[in-house]
PDB file of N, CA and C in Angstrom:
ATOM      1  N   UNK Z   1     113.702 106.985 116.038  1.00 83.00           N
ATOM      2  CA  UNK Z   1     115.181 106.920 114.610  1.00 83.00           C
ATOM      3  C   UNK Z   1     114.915 108.289 114.061  1.00 83.00           C
ATOM      4  N   UNK Z   2     115.711 109.510 113.199  1.00 86.00           N
ATOM      5  CA  UNK Z   2     115.618 110.278 112.219  1.00 86.00           C
ATOM      6  C   UNK Z   2     115.211 109.915 110.864  1.00 86.00           C
ATOM      7  N   UNK Z   3     114.004 110.132 110.114  1.00 88.00           N
ATOM      8  CA  UNK Z   3     113.948 110.056 108.786  1.00 88.00           C
ATOM      9  C   UNK Z   3     113.507 111.353 107.499  1.00 88.00           C
ATOM     10  N   UNK Z   4     113.092 111.326 106.662  1.00 91.00           N
ATOM     11  CA  UNK Z   4     112.761 112.185 105.890  1.00 91.00           C
ATOM     12  C   UNK Z   4     111.333 111.206 104.973  1.00 91.00           C
ATOM     13  N   UNK Z   5     110.305 111.696 104.946  1.00 90.00           N
ATOM     14  CA  UNK Z   5     109.192 111.193 104.165  1.00 90.00           C
ATOM     15  C   UNK Z   5     108.024 112.664 103.800  1.00 90.00           C
ATOM     16  N   UNK Z   6     108.254 112.295 102.682  1.00 94.00           N
ATOM     17  CA  UNK Z   6     107.348 113.048 101.893  1.00 94.00           C
ATOM     18  C   UNK Z   6     105.676 112.549 101.930  1.00 94.00           C
ATOM     19  N   UNK Z   7     105.209 113.311 102.086  1.00 94.00           N
ATOM     20  CA  UNK Z   7     103.393 113.548 102.686  1.00 94.00           C
ATOM     21  C   UNK Z   7     103.016 114.408 102.225  1.00 94.00           C
ATOM     22  N   UNK Z   8     101.534 113.456 101.439  1.00 94.00           N
ATOM     23  CA  UNK Z   8     100.517 114.325 101.046  1.00 94.00           C
ATOM     24  C   UNK Z   8     100.065 115.619 101.974  1.00 94.00           C
ATOM     25  N   UNK Z   9     100.346 116.745 100.855  1.00 95.00           N
ATOM     26  CA  UNK Z   9      99.977 118.377 101.888  1.00 95.00           C
ATOM     27  C   UNK Z   9      98.412 117.870 102.886  1.00 95.00           C
ATOM     28  N   UNK Z  10      98.019 117.712 102.382  1.00 96.00           N
ATOM     29  CA  UNK Z  10      96.374 117.670 102.953  1.00 96.00           C
ATOM     30  C   UNK Z  10      96.771 116.109 104.495  1.00 96.00           C
ATOM     31  N   UNK Z  11      97.373 114.637 103.824  1.00 95.00           N
ATOM     32  CA  UNK Z  11      97.249 114.664 104.453  1.00 95.00           C
ATOM     33  C   UNK Z  11      98.180 115.228 106.216  1.00 95.00           C
ATOM     34  N   UNK Z  12      98.886 115.247 105.647  1.00 96.00           N
ATOM     35  CA  UNK Z  12     100.490 116.723 106.540  1.00 96.00           C
ATOM     36  C   UNK Z  12      99.098 117.196 107.679  1.00 96.00           C
ATOM     37  N   UNK Z  13      98.375 117.812 106.840  1.00 96.00           N
ATOM     38  CA  UNK Z  13      97.890 118.912 107.649  1.00 96.00           C
ATOM     39  C   UNK Z  13      96.933 118.517 108.363  1.00 96.00           C
ATOM     40  N   UNK Z  14      96.083 117.097 108.389  1.00 96.00           N
ATOM     41  CA  UNK Z  14      94.994 116.607 108.799  1.00 96.00           C
ATOM     42  C   UNK Z  14      95.595 116.343 110.398  1.00 96.00           C
ATOM     43  N   UNK Z  15      97.022 115.809 109.578  1.00 96.00           N
ATOM     44  CA  UNK Z  15      97.546 115.397 110.952  1.00 96.00           C
ATOM     45  C   UNK Z  15      98.560 115.893 112.093  1.00 96.00           C
ATOM     46  N   UNK Z  16      98.418 117.112 111.587  1.00 96.00           N
ATOM     47  CA  UNK Z  16      98.746 117.756 112.405  1.00 96.00           C
ATOM     48  C   UNK Z  16      97.719 118.999 112.641  1.00 96.00           C
ATOM     49  N   UNK Z  17      96.237 118.567 112.673  1.00 96.00           N
ATOM     50  CA  UNK Z  17      95.329 119.265 113.357  1.00 96.00           C
ATOM     51  C   UNK Z  17      94.667 118.135 114.610  1.00 96.00           C
ATOM     52  N   UNK Z  18      95.140 116.892 114.068  1.00 95.00           N
ATOM     53  CA  UNK Z  18      94.913 115.804 114.613  1.00 95.00           C
ATOM     54  C   UNK Z  18      95.623 116.398 116.396  1.00 95.00           C
ATOM     55  N   UNK Z  19      96.995 116.579 115.754  1.00 96.00           N
ATOM     56  CA  UNK Z  19      98.111 116.741 116.929  1.00 96.00           C
ATOM     57  C   UNK Z  19      97.869 117.551 117.969  1.00 96.00           C
ATOM     58  N   UNK Z  20      97.056 118.868 117.199  1.00 96.00           N
ATOM     59  CA  UNK Z  20      97.502 119.738 118.883  1.00 96.00           C
ATOM     60  C   UNK Z  20      95.596 119.430 119.056  1.00 96.00           C
ATOM     61  N   UNK Z  21      94.716 118.638 118.308  1.00 95.00           N
ATOM     62  CA  UNK Z  21      93.508 118.397 119.384  1.00 95.00           C
ATOM     63  C   UNK Z  21      94.084 117.740 120.061  1.00 95.00           C
ATOM     64  N   UNK Z  22      94.789 116.742 119.877  1.00 94.00           N
ATOM     65  CA  UNK Z  22      94.955 115.556 121.175  1.00 94.00           C
ATOM     66  C   UNK Z  22      96.581 115.906 121.885  1.00 94.00           C
ATOM     67  N   UNK Z  23      97.386 117.365 121.741  1.00 95.00           N
ATOM     68  CA  UNK Z  23      98.238 117.720 122.220  1.00 95.00           C
ATOM     69  C   UNK Z  23      99.100 116.272 122.406  1.00 95.00           C
ATOM     70  N   UNK Z  24      99.199 116.033 121.325  1.00 95.00           N
ATOM     71  CA  UNK Z  24     100.791 115.415 121.539  1.00 95.00           C
ATOM     72  C   UNK Z  24     101.141 115.351 120.098  1.00 95.00           C
ATOM     73  N   UNK Z  25     102.468 114.983 120.051  1.00 95.00           N
ATOM     74  CA  UNK Z  25     103.350 115.487 119.464  1.00 95.00           C
ATOM     75  C   UNK Z  25     102.982 114.736 117.364  1.00 95.00           C
ATOM     76  N   UNK Z  26     103.683 115.496 116.265  1.00 96.00           N
ATOM     77  CA  UNK Z  26     102.723 115.090 115.330  1.00 96.00           C
ATOM     78  C   UNK Z  26     104.120 113.707 115.032  1.00 96.00           C
ATOM     79  N   UNK Z  27     104.579 113.734 115.344  1.00 95.00           N
ATOM     80  CA  UNK Z  27     106.107 111.923 115.404  1.00 95.00           C
ATOM     81  C   UNK Z  27     105.064 111.259 115.980  1.00 95.00           C
ATOM     82  N   UNK Z  28     104.038 111.414 116.967  1.00 96.00           N
ATOM     83  CA  UNK Z  28     103.147 110.143 117.729  1.00 96.00           C
ATOM     84  C   UNK Z  28     102.388 110.584 117.377  1.00 96.00           C
ATOM     85  N   UNK Z  29     101.420 111.317 116.314  1.00 96.00           N
ATOM     86  CA  UNK Z  29     100.684 111.022 115.744  1.00 96.00           C
ATOM     87  C   UNK Z  29     100.987 109.891 113.957  1.00 96.00           C
ATOM     88  N   UNK Z  30     101.887 110.246 113.888  1.00 95.00           N
ATOM     89  CA  UNK Z  30     101.876 109.069 112.530  1.00 95.00           C
ATOM     90  C   UNK Z  30     102.511 108.256 113.091  1.00 95.00           C
ATOM     91  N   UNK Z  31     103.076 107.929 114.150  1.00 94.00           N
ATOM     92  CA  UNK Z  31     103.490 106.218 114.526  1.00 94.00           C
ATOM     93  C   UNK Z  31     102.331 106.024 115.179  1.00 94.00           C
ATOM     94  N   UNK Z  32     100.944 106.451 115.462  1.00 93.00           N
ATOM     95  CA  UNK Z  32     100.233 106.180 115.861  1.00 93.00           C
ATOM     96  C   UNK Z  32      99.318 105.111 114.689  1.00 93.00           C
ATOM     97  N   UNK Z  33      99.304 106.555 113.666  1.00 92.00           N
ATOM     98  CA  UNK Z  33      98.694 105.426 112.406  1.00 92.00           C
ATOM     99  C   UNK Z  33      99.324 104.913 111.753  1.00 92.00           C
ATOM    100  N   UNK Z  34     100.649 105.171 111.743  1.00 89.00           N
ATOM    101  CA  UNK Z  34     101.059 103.468 111.267  1.00 89.00           C
ATOM    102  C   UNK Z  34     100.940 102.608 112.064  1.00 89.00           C
ATOM    103  N   UNK Z  35     100.908 102.899 113.070  1.00 87.00           N
ATOM    104  CA  UNK Z  35     101.079 100.997 114.347  1.00 87.00           C
ATOM    105  C   UNK Z  35      99.465 100.947 113.887  1.00 87.00           C
ATOM    106  N   UNK Z  36      98.259 101.411 113.722  1.00 85.00           N
ATOM    107  CA  UNK Z  36      97.143 100.933 113.387  1.00 85.00           C
ATOM    108  C   UNK Z  36      97.367 100.549 111.679  1.00 85.00           C
ATOM    109  N   UNK Z  37      97.966 101.261 111.169  1.00 84.00           N
ATOM    110  CA  UNK Z  37      97.573 100.719 109.818  1.00 84.00           C
ATOM    111  C   UNK Z  37      98.673  98.871 109.845  1.00 84.00           C
ATOM    112  N   UNK Z  38      99.681  98.859 110.880  1.00 83.00           N
ATOM    113  CA  UNK Z  38     100.331  97.696 110.334  1.00 83.00           C
ATOM    114  C   UNK Z  38      99.277  96.552 111.183  1.00 83.00           C
ATOM    115  N   UNK Z  39      98.098  96.348 112.169  1.00 79.00           N
ATOM    116  CA  UNK Z  39      98.219  95.944 112.508  1.00 79.00           C
ATOM    117  C   UNK Z  39      97.250  94.801 112.219  1.00 79.00           C
ATOM    118  N   UNK Z  40      97.296  93.200 112.405  1.00 65.00           N
ATOM    119  CA  UNK Z  40      96.995  92.200 111.799  1.00 65.00           C
ATOM    120  C   UNK Z  40      95.252  92.699 112.068  1.00 65.00           C
ATOM    121  N   UNK Z  41      94.628  91.551 111.338  1.00 59.00           N
ATOM    122  CA  UNK Z  41      93.170  91.762 111.237  1.00 59.00           C
ATOM    123  C   UNK Z  41      93.090  90.838 113.060  1.00 59.00           C
ATOM    124  N   UNK Z  42      92.895  89.929 113.060  1.00 59.00           N
ATOM    125  CA  UNK Z  42      92.655  89.318 114.710  1.00 59.00           C
ATOM    126  C   UNK Z  42      93.531  90.213 115.477  1.00 59.00           C
ATOM    127  N   UNK Z  43      94.060  91.001 115.258  1.00 64.00           N
ATOM    128  CA  UNK Z  43      94.785  91.914 116.713  1.00 64.00           C
ATOM    129  C   UNK Z  43      93.564  92.798 116.912  1.00 64.00           C
ATOM    130  N   UNK Z  44      93.116  93.391 115.786  1.00 61.00           N
ATOM    131  CA  UNK Z  44      91.917  94.589 115.358  1.00 61.00           C
ATOM    132  C   UNK Z  44      90.564  94.124 116.329  1.00 61.00           C
ATOM    133  N   UNK Z  45      90.190  92.418 115.352  1.00 63.00           N
ATOM    134  CA  UNK Z  45      89.414  92.108 116.260  1.00 63.00           C
ATOM    135  C   UNK Z  45      89.017  91.830 118.005  1.00 63.00           C
ATOM    136  N   UNK Z  46      90.773  91.881 118.847  1.00 66.00           N
ATOM    137  CA  UNK Z  46      91.261  91.506 120.046  1.00 66.00           C
ATOM    138  C   UNK Z  46      90.879  92.755 120.380  1.00 66.00           C
ATOM    139  N   UNK Z  47      90.024  94.001 119.822  1.00 68.00           N
ATOM    140  CA  UNK Z  47      90.238  95.828 120.334  1.00 68.00           C
ATOM    141  C   UNK Z  47      89.143  96.298 120.819  1.00 68.00           C
ATOM    142  N   UNK Z  48      88.309  94.967 120.089  1.00 72.00           N
ATOM    143  CA  UNK Z  48      86.364  95.402 120.088  1.00 72.00           C
ATOM    144  C   UNK Z  48      85.931  95.562 121.451  1.00 72.00           C
ATOM    145  N   UNK Z  49      85.419  96.459 121.589  1.00 75.00           N
ATOM    146  CA  UNK Z  49      84.261  96.294 123.100  1.00 75.00           C
ATOM    147  C   UNK Z  49      82.759  97.016 122.903  1.00 75.00           C
ATOM    148  N   UNK Z  50      82.550  96.321 123.517  1.00 74.00           N
ATOM    149  CA  UNK Z  50      80.728  95.430 123.311  1.00 74.00           C
ATOM    150  C   UNK Z  50      80.389  96.367 124.629  1.00 74.00           C
ATOM    151  N   UNK Z  51      79.465  97.771 123.767  1.00 73.00           N
ATOM    152  CA  UNK Z  51      78.927  98.740 124.749  1.00 73.00           C
ATOM    153  C   UNK Z  51      76.987  97.950 124.835  1.00 73.00           C
ATOM    154  N   UNK Z  52      77.016  98.446 126.432  1.00 68.00           N
ATOM    155  CA  UNK Z  52      75.734  97.706 127.040  1.00 68.00           C
ATOM    156  C   UNK Z  52      74.712  98.878 126.988  1.00 68.00           C
ATOM    157  N   UNK Z  53      73.738  99.243 126.182  1.00 74.00           N
ATOM    158  CA  UNK Z  53      72.675 100.432 127.070  1.00 74.00           C
ATOM    159  C   UNK Z  53      71.517  99.909 128.305  1.00 74.00           C
ATOM    160  N   UNK Z  54      71.507 101.128 128.957  1.00 75.00           N
ATOM    161  CA  UNK Z  54      70.213 100.092 130.029  1.00 75.00           C
ATOM    162  C   UNK Z  54      70.815  98.426 130.861  1.00 75.00           C
ATOM    163  N   UNK Z  55      71.752  98.464 131.712  1.00 68.00           N
ATOM    164  CA  UNK Z  55      71.994  97.609 132.202  1.00 68.00           C
ATOM    165  C   UNK Z  55      73.640  97.341 132.531  1.00 68.00           C
ATOM    166  N   UNK Z  56      73.412  96.532 133.370  1.00 70.00           N
ATOM    167  CA  UNK Z  56      74.650  96.498 133.966  1.00 70.00           C
ATOM    168  C   UNK Z  56      75.928  95.368 133.230  1.00 70.00           C
ATOM    169  N   UNK Z  57      75.977  95.335 131.879  1.00 72.00           N
ATOM    170  CA  UNK Z  57      75.947  94.062 130.838  1.00 72.00           C
ATOM    171  C   UNK Z  57      75.775  93.244 130.660  1.00 72.00           C
ATOM    172  N   UNK Z  58      76.264  92.102 130.333  1.00 76.00           N
ATOM    173  CA  UNK Z  58      76.023  90.908 130.325  1.00 76.00           C
ATOM    174  C   UNK Z  58      75.003  89.959 131.759  1.00 76.00           C
ATOM    175  N   UNK Z  59      74.298  89.054 131.127  1.00 76.00           N
ATOM    176  CA  UNK Z  59      73.895  89.056 132.796  1.00 76.00           C
ATOM    177  C   UNK Z  59      74.450  87.607 132.806  1.00 76.00           C
ATOM    178  N   UNK Z  60      74.807  86.963 134.798  1.00 80.00           N
ATOM    179  CA  UNK Z  60      75.563  85.953 135.073  1.00 80.00           C
ATOM    180  C   UNK Z  60      74.974  85.064 134.210  1.00 80.00           C
ATOM    181  N   UNK Z  61      76.091  84.182 133.755  1.00 78.00           N
ATOM    182  CA  UNK Z  61      75.635  82.563 133.105  1.00 78.00           C
ATOM    183  C   UNK Z  61      75.428  82.373 131.541  1.00 78.00           C
ATOM    184  N   UNK Z  62      75.954  84.109 130.767  1.00 82.00           N
ATOM    185  CA  UNK Z  62      75.895  83.834 129.915  1.00 82.00           C
ATOM    186  C   UNK Z  62      77.193  83.719 129.063  1.00 82.00           C
ATOM    187  N   UNK Z  63      77.266  83.147 128.389  1.00 83.00           N
ATOM    188  CA  UNK Z  63      78.554  82.766 127.608  1.00 83.00           C
ATOM    189  C   UNK Z  63      78.530  83.282 126.250  1.00 83.00           C
ATOM    190  N   UNK Z  64      78.992  84.914 125.861  1.00 84.00           N
ATOM    191  CA  UNK Z  64      78.801  84.989 123.772  1.00 84.00           C
ATOM    192  C   UNK Z  64      79.796  84.447 123.491  1.00 84.00           C
ATOM    193  N   UNK Z  65      81.128  83.578 124.009  1.00 89.00           N
ATOM    194  CA  UNK Z  65      80.842  82.330 122.997  1.00 89.00           C
ATOM    195  C   UNK Z  65      81.011  81.421 122.209  1.00 89.00           C
ATOM    196  N   UNK Z  66      79.838  81.074 123.541  1.00 87.00           N
ATOM    197  CA  UNK Z  66      78.852  79.882 123.141  1.00 87.00           C
ATOM    198  C   UNK Z  66      77.826  80.673 121.923  1.00 87.00           C
ATOM    199  N   UNK Z  67      77.549  80.174 120.420  1.00 89.00           N
ATOM    200  CA  UNK Z  67      76.797  80.907 119.891  1.00 89.00           C
ATOM    201  C   UNK Z  67      75.255  80.053 120.163  1.00 89.00           C
ATOM    202  N   UNK Z  68      75.647  78.585 120.054  1.00 88.00           N
ATOM    203  CA  UNK Z  68      74.156  77.821 120.313  1.00 88.00           C
ATOM    204  C   UNK Z  68      73.369  78.171 121.592  1.00 88.00           C
ATOM    205  N   UNK Z  69      74.175  78.610 122.378  1.00 85.00           N
ATOM    206  CA  UNK Z  69      73.401  79.212 124.356  1.00 85.00           C
ATOM    207  C   UNK Z  69      73.070  79.923 123.742  1.00 85.00           C
ATOM    208  N   UNK Z  70      73.971  81.729 122.880  1.00 85.00           N
ATOM    209  CA  UNK Z  70      73.444  82.323 122.696  1.00 85.00           C
ATOM    210  C   UNK Z  70      71.131  82.412 121.748  1.00 85.00           C
ATOM    211  N   UNK Z  71      71.708  81.739 120.863  1.00 87.00           N
ATOM    212  CA  UNK Z  71      70.241  81.301 120.167  1.00 87.00           C
ATOM    213  C   UNK Z  71      68.847  80.713 121.014  1.00 87.00           C
ATOM    214  N   UNK Z  72      69.608  79.686 121.820  1.00 84.00           N
ATOM    215  CA  UNK Z  72      68.753  79.474 122.337  1.00 84.00           C
ATOM    216  C   UNK Z  72      67.696  80.262 123.661  1.00 84.00           C
ATOM    217  N   UNK Z  73      68.865  80.927 124.672  1.00 83.00           N
ATOM    218  CA  UNK Z  73      68.613  82.797 125.713  1.00 83.00           C
ATOM    219  C   UNK Z  73      67.572  82.930 124.382  1.00 83.00           C
ATOM    220  N   UNK Z  74      67.884  83.664 123.081  1.00 81.00           N
ATOM    221  CA  UNK Z  74      66.616  84.394 122.411  1.00 81.00           C
ATOM    222  C   UNK Z  74      66.169  83.700 121.738  1.00 81.00           C
ATOM    223  N   UNK Z  75      65.323  82.848 122.352  1.00 85.00           N
ATOM    224  CA  UNK Z  75      64.296  81.739 121.483  1.00 85.00           C
ATOM    225  C   UNK Z  75      63.816  81.683 122.206  1.00 85.00           C
ATOM    226  N   UNK Z  76      63.957  81.935 123.623  1.00 82.00           N
ATOM    227  CA  UNK Z  76      63.523  81.662 124.927  1.00 82.00           C
ATOM    228  C   UNK Z  76      62.578  82.734 125.381  1.00 82.00           C
ATOM    229  N   UNK Z  77      63.048  84.434 125.260  1.00 77.00           N
ATOM    230  CA  UNK Z  77      62.712  85.672 124.971  1.00 77.00           C
ATOM    231  C   UNK Z  77      61.993  85.310 124.208  1.00 77.00           C
ATOM    232  N   UNK Z  78      61.454  85.216 123.632  1.00 73.00           N
ATOM    233  CA  UNK Z  78      60.440  85.478 122.051  1.00 73.00           C
ATOM    234  C   UNK Z  78      59.265  84.918 122.866  1.00 73.00           C
TER     235      UNK Z  78
END
């Protein structure tokens, strides 16, 4: 849908640079920014990706959703 917006010059310049950097149209940059702004807190939480270092990830049998189990395992390592 076509519409007209008044956007701060500095923000528009930043959006244009982002469009050039990513090789996408300015419209897509604005759409993505609005979409991100409207995501609920829960939706943002579901996008978290765990970064692992020096290993192949979580060890077999470890449930990251079970806090008490994780605390037990951490105490065993001390």
